[in-house]
mmCIF file of C-alpha atoms in Angstrom:
data_model
loop_
_atom_site.group_PDB
_atom_site.id
_atom_site.type_symbol
_atom_site.label_atom_id
_atom_site.label_comp_id
_atom_site.label_asym_id
_atom_site.label_seq_id
_atom_site.Cartn_x
_atom_site.Cartn_y
_atom_site.Cartn_z
ATOM 1 C CA ASP A 1 66.003 135.713 133.630
ATOM 2 C CA LYS A 2 66.969 132.910 136.095
ATOM 3 C CA PHE A 3 68.362 131.199 133.029
ATOM 4 C CA ASN A 4 70.375 133.913 131.664
ATOM 5 C CA THR A 5 71.640 134.537 134.821
ATOM 6 C CA ILE A 6 72.906 131.140 135.018
ATOM 7 C CA SER A 7 74.143 130.445 131.506
ATOM 8 C CA SER A 8 76.365 134.383 132.115
ATOM 9 C CA LYS A 9 77.556 132.952 135.410
ATOM 10 C CA ARG A 10 78.741 130.113 133.655
ATOM 11 C CA LYS A 11 80.412 131.550 130.184
ATOM 12 C CA ASN A 12 82.231 133.951 132.933
ATOM 13 C CA GLN A 13 83.818 130.656 134.860
ATOM 14 C CA VAL A 14 84.117 129.079 131.976
ATOM 15 C CA LYS A 15 86.355 131.621 130.736
ATOM 16 C CA MET A 16 88.265 132.535 134.099
ATOM 17 C CA LYS A 17 89.415 129.021 133.979
ATOM 18 C CA VAL A 18 90.565 129.134 130.056
ATOM 19 C CA ALA A 19 92.411 132.096 131.196
ATOM 20 C CA ALA A 20 93.863 130.351 134.427
ATOM 21 C CA THR A 21 94.890 127.911 132.559
ATOM 22 C CA LEU A 22 96.290 129.721 129.354
ATOM 23 C CA LEU A 23 98.531 131.516 132.528
ATOM 24 C CA ALA A 24 99.910 127.874 134.213
ATOM 25 C CA LEU A 25 101.393 127.187 130.845
ATOM 26 C CA ALA A 26 102.928 130.011 130.594
ATOM 27 C CA GLY A 27 104.297 130.041 133.381
ATOM 28 C CA SER A 28 105.329 126.626 132.939
ATOM 29 C CA ALA A 29 106.484 127.906 129.458
ATOM 30 C CA ALA A 30 108.710 130.650 131.238
ATOM 31 C CA ALA A 31 109.869 128.483 134.295
ATOM 32 C CA PHE A 32 111.601 125.422 131.866
ATOM 33 C CA ALA A 33 113.272 127.988 129.028
ATOM 34 C CA PRO A 34 115.901 129.166 130.769
ATOM 35 C CA ALA A 35 116.618 125.489 131.220
ATOM 36 C CA GLN A 36 116.135 124.861 127.274
ATOM 37 C CA GLN A 37 118.090 127.625 126.426
ATOM 38 C CA GLN A 38 120.826 126.060 128.907
ATOM 39 C CA ARG A 39 120.821 122.415 127.292
ATOM 40 C CA ALA A 40 120.314 124.341 123.948
ATOM 41 C CA SER A 41 123.682 126.144 124.532
ATOM 42 C CA SER A 42 125.524 123.251 126.174
ATOM 43 C CA ALA A 43 124.349 121.266 123.152
ATOM 44 C CA LEU A 44 125.853 123.850 121.109
ATOM 45 C CA GLU A 45 129.305 123.886 122.978
ATOM 46 C CA ALA A 46 129.502 120.123 122.736
ATOM 47 C CA LYS A 47 129.769 120.209 118.765
ATOM 48 C CA PRO A 48 133.312 119.002 117.788
ATOM 49 C CA PHE A 49 135.246 121.766 116.660
ATOM 50 C CA SER A 50 133.170 124.703 118.529
ATOM 51 C CA ASP A 51 135.692 125.987 119.891
ATOM 52 C CA ALA A 52 138.344 126.100 117.183
ATOM 53 C CA LEU A 53 140.088 128.583 115.332
ATOM 54 C CA GLY A 54 137.836 130.478 112.970
ATOM 55 C CA ALA A 55 134.659 129.383 115.223
ATOM 56 C CA GLN A 56 133.586 132.717 116.138
ATOM 57 C CA ALA A 57 130.783 135.700 116.408
ATOM 58 C CA PRO A 58 128.339 135.874 115.022
ATOM 59 C CA LEU A 59 127.495 132.655 113.414
ATOM 60 C CA GLY A 60 129.712 130.322 115.663
ATOM 61 C CA LEU A 61 131.052 127.294 114.558
ATOM 62 C CA PHE A 62 128.974 126.948 110.632
ATOM 63 C CA ASP A 63 128.790 123.656 108.955
ATOM 64 C CA PRO A 64 125.596 123.815 107.605
ATOM 65 C CA LEU A 65 126.279 120.418 105.501
ATOM 66 C CA GLY A 66 127.733 118.386 108.783
ATOM 67 C CA LEU A 67 130.607 117.682 107.235
ATOM 68 C CA ILE A 68 132.911 117.738 110.621
ATOM 69 C CA ALA A 69 130.251 116.511 112.785
ATOM 70 C CA ASP A 70 131.998 113.015 113.248
ATOM 71 C CA GLY A 71 134.323 115.319 114.249
ATOM 72 C CA ASP A 72 137.182 113.621 112.578
ATOM 73 C CA GLU A 73 139.860 115.915 112.843
ATOM 74 C CA ASP A 74 141.913 114.807 109.643
ATOM 75 C CA LYS A 75 139.023 115.642 108.095
ATOM 76 C CA PHE A 76 139.063 119.068 109.761
ATOM 77 C CA ASN A 77 142.480 120.165 109.203
ATOM 78 C CA THR A 78 142.013 119.167 105.328
ATOM 79 C CA LEU A 79 139.246 121.124 105.078
ATOM 80 C CA ARG A 80 140.842 124.084 106.928
ATOM 81 C CA GLU A 81 143.998 123.542 105.077
ATOM 82 C CA TYR A 82 141.732 124.309 101.686
ATOM 83 C CA GLU A 83 139.808 127.138 103.336
ATOM 84 C CA ILE A 84 142.828 128.806 103.871
ATOM 85 C CA LYS A 85 144.657 128.049 100.468
ATOM 86 C CA HIS A 86 141.479 129.266 99.045
ATOM 87 C CA GLY A 87 141.621 132.792 101.283
ATOM 88 C CA ARG A 88 145.335 133.990 100.359
ATOM 89 C CA VAL A 89 144.545 132.902 96.546
ATOM 90 C CA SER A 90 141.785 134.720 97.204
ATOM 91 C CA MET A 91 143.351 137.568 98.605
ATOM 92 C CA LEU A 92 146.009 138.352 95.907
ATOM 93 C CA ALA A 93 142.526 138.087 92.973
ATOM 94 C CA VAL A 94 141.113 140.488 94.817
ATOM 95 C CA THR A 95 144.083 142.477 94.849
ATOM 96 C CA GLY A 96 145.365 141.948 91.128
ATOM 97 C CA TYR A 97 141.606 142.888 90.273
ATOM 98 C CA LEU A 98 141.344 145.752 92.054
ATOM 99 C CA VAL A 99 144.936 147.273 90.945
ATOM 100 C CA THR A 100 144.488 146.630 87.125
ATOM 101 C CA ALA A 101 141.065 148.070 87.319
ATOM 102 C CA ALA A 102 142.603 151.094 88.595
ATOM 103 C CA GLY A 103 144.912 151.354 85.630
ATOM 104 C CA ILE A 104 148.457 149.911 86.730
ATOM 105 C CA ARG A 105 150.026 147.070 84.374
ATOM 106 C CA PHE A 106 153.554 145.201 83.981
ATOM 107 C CA PRO A 107 155.425 146.987 81.172
ATOM 108 C CA GLY A 108 154.589 145.668 78.063
ATOM 109 C CA ALA A 109 151.032 145.240 79.147
ATOM 110 C CA GLU A 110 149.793 148.261 78.527
ATOM 111 C CA ASN A 111 147.280 147.349 75.823
ATOM 112 C CA ILE A 112 145.794 143.941 78.151
ATOM 113 C CA PRO A 113 142.824 144.387 79.268
ATOM 114 C CA ASP A 114 141.175 144.682 82.665
ATOM 115 C CA GLY A 115 138.544 141.989 84.348
ATOM 116 C CA LEU A 116 137.983 138.623 82.761
ATOM 117 C CA LYS A 117 138.837 140.776 78.841
ATOM 118 C CA ALA A 118 142.228 139.421 79.993
ATOM 119 C CA PHE A 119 142.439 136.262 79.895
ATOM 120 C CA PRO A 120 141.390 136.257 75.959
ATOM 121 C CA ALA A 121 143.362 139.097 74.959
ATOM 122 C CA LEU A 122 146.453 137.285 75.847
ATOM 123 C CA LEU A 123 145.370 134.373 73.975
ATOM 124 C CA GLU A 124 145.825 136.740 70.316
ATOM 125 C CA SER A 125 149.695 136.899 70.901
ATOM 126 C CA ARG A 126 152.465 134.922 71.279
ATOM 127 C CA ASP A 127 153.579 137.301 74.013
ATOM 128 C CA GLY A 128 150.227 136.838 75.644
ATOM 129 C CA ILE A 129 150.517 133.400 75.392
ATOM 130 C CA ASN A 130 154.131 133.496 77.018
ATOM 131 C CA VAL A 131 152.496 135.032 80.287
ATOM 132 C CA LEU A 132 149.970 132.376 80.173
ATOM 133 C CA LEU A 133 152.363 130.230 79.734
ATOM 134 C CA GLN A 134 153.952 131.455 82.832
ATOM 135 C CA MET A 135 151.445 131.883 84.861
ATOM 136 C CA GLY A 136 151.057 128.090 84.765
ATOM 137 C CA ALA A 137 154.014 128.038 85.477
ATOM 138 C CA PHE A 138 154.001 130.356 88.859
ATOM 139 C CA PHE A 139 150.817 128.201 89.817
ATOM 140 C CA VAL A 140 152.787 124.592 89.781
ATOM 141 C CA VAL A 141 156.046 126.325 91.821
ATOM 142 C CA ALA A 142 153.448 127.584 94.273
ATOM 143 C CA GLU A 143 151.124 124.759 94.623
ATOM 144 C CA ILE A 144 154.494 122.643 94.687
ATOM 145 C CA VAL A 145 156.462 125.048 97.206
ATOM 146 C CA ASN A 146 153.366 125.698 99.557
ATOM 147 C CA ARG A 147 152.711 122.868 101.811
ATOM 148 C CA ASP A 148 153.806 121.400 104.299
ATOM 149 C CA ALA A 149 156.967 119.047 103.449
ATOM 150 C CA ASP A 150 157.089 115.952 105.281
ATOM 151 C CA TRP A 151 161.083 115.135 103.865
ATOM 152 C CA LEU A 152 162.423 117.546 106.087
ATOM 153 C CA ASP A 153 163.009 117.866 109.348
ATOM 154 C CA ASN A 154 160.531 120.370 110.768
ATOM 155 C CA GLU A 155 157.126 120.058 111.968
ATOM 156 C CA ALA A 156 154.384 122.637 110.677
ATOM 157 C CA GLU A 157 153.733 125.081 114.064
ATOM 158 C CA PHE A 158 149.583 124.945 112.520
ATOM 159 C CA VAL A 159 147.472 124.054 109.932
ATOM 160 C CA GLY A 160 148.510 126.053 106.820
ATOM 161 C CA ASP A 161 151.719 126.687 108.181
ATOM 162 C CA TYR A 162 154.597 126.346 105.045
ATOM 163 C CA ARG A 163 157.176 128.199 106.807
ATOM 164 C CA ASN A 164 159.377 124.945 106.540
ATOM 165 C CA GLY A 165 161.906 126.530 108.532
ATOM 166 C CA ALA A 166 163.129 128.996 106.074
ATOM 167 C CA LEU A 167 160.564 131.469 106.761
ATOM 168 C CA ASP A 168 160.017 133.520 109.675
ATOM 169 C CA PHE A 169 159.335 137.461 109.181
ATOM 170 C CA GLY A 170 159.537 138.199 112.928
ATOM 171 C CA TRP A 171 157.020 135.057 113.432
ATOM 172 C CA ASP A 172 158.679 133.456 116.168
ATOM 173 C CA LYS A 173 158.840 136.288 118.380
ATOM 174 C CA PHE A 174 154.914 136.465 118.989
ATOM 175 C CA ASP A 175 153.565 135.535 121.963
ATOM 176 C CA ASP A 176 150.726 132.533 122.140
ATOM 177 C CA ALA A 177 147.804 134.862 121.871
ATOM 178 C CA THR A 178 149.061 137.029 119.247
ATOM 179 C CA LYS A 179 149.984 134.125 117.300
ATOM 180 C CA LEU A 180 146.516 133.620 117.505
ATOM 181 C CA LYS A 181 144.908 136.288 116.820
ATOM 182 C CA LYS A 182 147.225 136.738 113.655
ATOM 183 C CA ARG A 183 145.869 134.024 112.566
ATOM 184 C CA ALA A 184 141.898 134.143 113.113
ATOM 185 C CA VAL A 185 142.917 138.065 110.748
ATOM 186 C CA GLU A 186 144.193 135.888 108.282
ATOM 187 C CA LEU A 187 141.593 133.690 108.273
ATOM 188 C CA ASN A 188 138.081 136.274 107.855
ATOM 189 C CA ASN A 189 140.221 138.311 105.097
ATOM 190 C CA GLY A 190 140.283 135.119 103.588
ATOM 191 C CA ARG A 191 136.643 134.417 104.022
ATOM 192 C CA ALA A 192 136.665 137.922 103.008
ATOM 193 C CA ALA A 193 138.311 137.558 99.637
ATOM 194 C CA MET A 194 136.648 134.531 98.998
ATOM 195 C CA MET A 195 132.871 136.306 98.743
ATOM 196 C CA GLY A 196 134.592 139.030 97.042
ATOM 197 C CA ILE A 197 136.355 138.136 94.345
ATOM 198 C CA TRP A 198 132.676 136.197 93.557
ATOM 199 C CA GLY A 199 131.354 138.942 93.778
ATOM 200 C CA LEU A 200 133.455 141.352 91.820
ATOM 201 C CA VAL A 201 133.394 139.187 88.675
ATOM 202 C CA THR A 202 129.578 137.985 89.213
ATOM 203 C CA HIS A 203 128.867 142.109 89.013
ATOM 204 C CA GLU A 204 131.194 142.984 85.975
ATOM 205 C CA MET A 205 129.184 139.043 84.366
ATOM 206 C CA MET A 206 126.364 141.252 85.007
ATOM 207 C CA GLY A 207 127.248 144.547 83.820
ATOM 208 C CA ASN A 208 126.655 146.260 87.238
ATOM 209 C CA SER A 209 129.806 148.217 88.494
ATOM 210 C CA ILE A 210 130.006 148.100 92.301
ATOM 211 C CA LEU A 211 133.692 149.819 91.946
ATOM 212 C CA PRO A 212 134.523 153.681 92.755
ATOM 213 C CA GLY A 213 133.112 155.944 90.191
ATOM 214 C CA GLY A 214 130.569 153.224 88.565
ATOM 215 C CA TYR A 215 133.468 152.317 86.474
ATOM 216 C CA LEU A 216 133.370 148.701 84.908
ATOM 217 C CA PRO A 217 136.128 146.323 84.681
ATOM 218 C CA GLY A 218 136.875 144.645 80.924
ATOM 219 C CA GLN A 219 135.057 147.389 79.379
#
């Protein structure tokens, strides 16, 4: 009995020591957690371009491939220009996709289907080929015009500013805060449009409609 009593006491003591150790470790972790979070937050803020336009909630600076981790401003500006341009094209693409899906056509193109089937349909006639050639010419002109004209005595206000002293529409009347907000809106809308046109085309290829009424373009 004595042996059992001593053994039981030792077990209780061991349990108490283990519990005390775990509580001490938990207390230490809790004590150091804020410092670790603060260091992580500081490290995040220290990343290059973490305060640039577009680095906003909920993702903040999103660069999973580390393309701008070296802090190269020229590379960042080049990638930002690509992002803005693709966003603008995607916004036009989403608009055109939805407008043609609603049944709206240019005169003479009433029989051209919507969706991806429009391209092979245009290739079937001489007039359709002319339309494609005009589209190609428009793309070339748009690519030439929509850039900062280095040969003009004019400096772009920001990356993606292609006004070149000719187009304004009241931009210069806005204060700095309003300009920054409008640029952020364009950037976010462009990002959404890139995902949007990809989603629309993917669902059309899968044969699944995501448009109102279950309408599927190209049918």
